[in-house]
Amino acid sequence: MTTVFIIIIAALLVVVGLQYAAHMTLKKKLTQMSMELARIVENESAEKLLIHTDQSVVKKLLIGINRLLDHNQRVIADYNRTKDSLKKMTSNMSHDMRTPLTVILGYVERLKHDQVMTDEQREEIIGRLHSKIENIIVLLNQFFELVKLESEDYTMPLSRLCMNEVCRKSVLEHYELLQSKQLKVEIDIPEENLYMLGNETAVQRILSNLISNAIRYGSDGGVFGLTLREAGDQVEIEVWDRGKGIDEIHQSRVFDRLYTLDDARNPNFQGSGIGLSITKQLTEAMKGTIRLSSKPYEKTAFTCTFQRMMY
């Protein structure tokens, strides 16, 4: 009996010893993890927490911490991108607002102090003032529209759209401008109606932006085109021109918020770098995609692709 009791006591001591050793090992691992984690966070590095262990609970904890570190890195990266974008936005908005505001101030000063101005000259200056103020309003509306599109709670009502009619209407709205630029217009819209699930106002805005861009930057090619076509179970709208095009170095960034080409800073073009970003946001809000292809003086095309409705 005494021998059995001694064996039981010895077994318990072994178990307690093993548990104590396991506890000390776990404590050591957790302390090491805590120190490594503090170092990674302090250095704001992209490192992972790498600790060798055979304990399943520690392995699970490591997996969870590394997932959290991954998420933290994505948040930091998004924050830095947003911060850089806001800096560029401030710079571009400041540039695009300062110029017309300075011109407006000059016109107002002239109206105020020029006592010998004729009625005809006064009317001309008032017309220029009106044009500049309209440009500022358009820019501000674009800015606020982009902010609205990027908000998390933004929802877009969708309905069945006949793309043939939407495309015809968009071209007609720009017909006078196309004529004034003496552009040859090539429209290819099939007789069979093509439908998609979308928002008519959003699609019209997309087409308006793309058509305006084609006229503004591609009119030197002498041709403007719009093609609506079926592509399997999808609908494609292609807006194209034969102008000087977009260099390959810029093509991957033209949809970035407030990214502008060099000539977009030219007051003759009045580029703000917002229009194509809004176009991309609207397209994606309707589960579509947009792509650019460009060969100078051959064909520069923006193509929007949407899911086709078959009923």
Tab-separated table of C-alpha atoms in Angstrom, residues 131-242:
chain	number	residue	atom	x	y	z
A	131	SER	CA	-17.965	81.539	-67.915
A	132	LYS	CA	-15.222	81.469	-65.265
A	133	ILE	CA	-17.733	81.132	-62.435
A	134	GLU	CA	-19.413	78.253	-64.267
A	135	ASN	CA	-16.014	76.528	-64.564
A	136	ILE	CA	-15.521	76.803	-60.807
A	137	ILE	CA	-19.007	75.425	-60.126
A	138	VAL	CA	-18.325	72.455	-62.441
A	139	LEU	CA	-15.031	71.758	-60.667
A	140	LEU	CA	-16.617	71.919	-57.214
A	141	ASN	CA	-19.485	69.665	-58.317
A	142	GLN	CA	-16.988	67.126	-59.659
A	143	PHE	CA	-15.077	67.183	-56.387
A	144	PHE	CA	-18.168	66.655	-54.252
A	145	GLU	CA	-19.440	63.954	-56.615
A	146	LEU	CA	-16.168	62.058	-56.228
A	147	VAL	CA	-16.374	62.330	-52.438
A	148	LYS	CA	-19.958	60.995	-52.548
A	149	LEU	CA	-18.996	58.057	-54.780
A	150	GLU	CA	-16.151	57.069	-52.471
A	151	SER	CA	-18.285	57.136	-49.317
A	152	GLU	CA	-19.066	53.707	-47.853
A	153	ASP	CA	-22.825	54.320	-47.574
A	154	TYR	CA	-23.283	55.308	-51.234
A	155	THR	CA	-25.886	53.218	-53.055
A	156	MET	CA	-26.959	53.500	-56.685
A	157	PRO	CA	-30.505	52.615	-57.811
A	158	LEU	CA	-30.416	50.255	-60.813
A	159	SER	CA	-32.970	49.456	-63.496
A	160	ARG	CA	-33.196	47.880	-66.971
A	161	LEU	CA	-31.612	50.193	-69.564
A	162	CYS	CA	-31.725	50.123	-73.348
A	163	MET	CA	-28.146	51.030	-74.176
A	164	ASN	CA	-28.942	51.848	-77.810
A	165	GLU	CA	-31.131	54.779	-76.756
A	166	VAL	CA	-28.736	55.963	-74.028
A	167	CYS	CA	-25.817	56.034	-76.496
A	168	ARG	CA	-27.816	57.866	-79.186
A	169	LYS	CA	-28.990	60.431	-76.654
A	170	SER	CA	-25.461	61.054	-75.355
A	171	VAL	CA	-24.070	61.611	-78.851
A	172	LEU	CA	-26.922	63.982	-79.755
A	173	GLU	CA	-26.252	66.052	-76.622
A	174	HIS	CA	-22.699	66.669	-77.889
A	175	TYR	CA	-23.557	67.003	-81.578
A	176	GLU	CA	-23.199	70.803	-81.748
A	177	LEU	CA	-19.789	70.614	-80.079
A	178	LEU	CA	-18.723	67.849	-82.462
A	179	GLN	CA	-19.811	69.992	-85.407
A	180	SER	CA	-18.028	73.071	-84.060
A	181	LYS	CA	-14.800	71.064	-83.940
A	182	GLN	CA	-15.489	69.889	-87.509
A	183	LEU	CA	-15.101	66.263	-86.467
A	184	LYS	CA	-16.197	63.376	-88.639
A	185	VAL	CA	-18.613	61.332	-86.518
A	186	GLU	CA	-18.663	57.543	-86.844
A	187	ILE	CA	-21.415	55.901	-84.805
A	188	ASP	CA	-21.951	52.135	-84.784
A	189	ILE	CA	-25.080	51.173	-82.826
A	190	PRO	CA	-26.772	47.863	-83.724
A	191	GLU	CA	-30.446	47.658	-84.652
A	192	GLU	CA	-31.035	44.971	-82.034
A	193	ASN	CA	-31.592	46.525	-78.622
A	194	LEU	CA	-28.965	45.691	-76.001
A	195	TYR	CA	-29.941	45.924	-72.338
A	196	MET	CA	-28.066	46.131	-69.038
A	197	LEU	CA	-28.878	46.606	-65.370
A	198	GLY	CA	-27.706	50.103	-64.595
A	199	ASN	CA	-28.449	53.674	-63.664
A	200	GLU	CA	-29.323	55.896	-66.628
A	201	THR	CA	-27.967	59.086	-65.051
A	202	ALA	CA	-24.695	57.336	-64.218
A	203	VAL	CA	-24.313	55.856	-67.729
A	204	GLN	CA	-25.030	59.250	-69.295
A	205	ARG	CA	-22.426	60.817	-67.024
A	206	ILE	CA	-19.881	58.169	-68.029
A	207	LEU	CA	-20.534	58.750	-71.723
A	208	SER	CA	-20.525	62.523	-71.296
A	209	ASN	CA	-17.105	62.381	-69.624
A	210	LEU	CA	-15.661	60.070	-72.275
A	211	ILE	CA	-17.145	61.989	-75.222
A	212	SER	CA	-15.946	65.315	-73.790
A	213	ASN	CA	-12.458	63.857	-73.295
A	214	ALA	CA	-12.390	62.544	-76.862
A	215	ILE	CA	-13.376	65.964	-78.197
A	216	ARG	CA	-11.026	67.880	-75.916
A	217	TYR	CA	-7.895	65.765	-76.359
A	218	GLY	CA	-8.509	63.876	-79.614
A	219	SER	CA	-9.996	66.450	-81.975
A	220	ASP	CA	-6.640	66.846	-83.729
A	221	GLY	CA	-7.305	63.423	-85.290
A	222	GLY	CA	-10.400	64.744	-87.052
A	223	VAL	CA	-12.611	61.756	-86.141
A	224	PHE	CA	-14.844	60.878	-83.212
A	225	GLY	CA	-16.419	57.461	-82.828
A	226	LEU	CA	-18.766	55.552	-80.563
A	227	THR	CA	-19.425	51.824	-80.874
A	228	LEU	CA	-22.011	49.776	-79.010
A	229	ARG	CA	-21.645	46.024	-79.390
A	230	GLU	CA	-22.561	42.671	-77.929
A	231	ALA	CA	-19.653	40.660	-76.495
A	232	GLY	CA	-21.048	37.289	-75.469
A	233	ASP	CA	-23.045	37.828	-72.300
A	234	GLN	CA	-21.725	41.375	-71.992
A	235	VAL	CA	-22.341	44.800	-73.512
A	236	GLU	CA	-19.413	46.985	-74.572
A	237	ILE	CA	-19.417	50.722	-75.237
A	238	GLU	CA	-16.324	52.067	-76.947
A	239	VAL	CA	-15.654	55.808	-77.254
A	240	TRP	CA	-12.707	56.509	-79.518
A	241	ASP	CA	-10.788	59.095	-81.506
A	242	ARG	CA	-7.743	59.271	-83.778
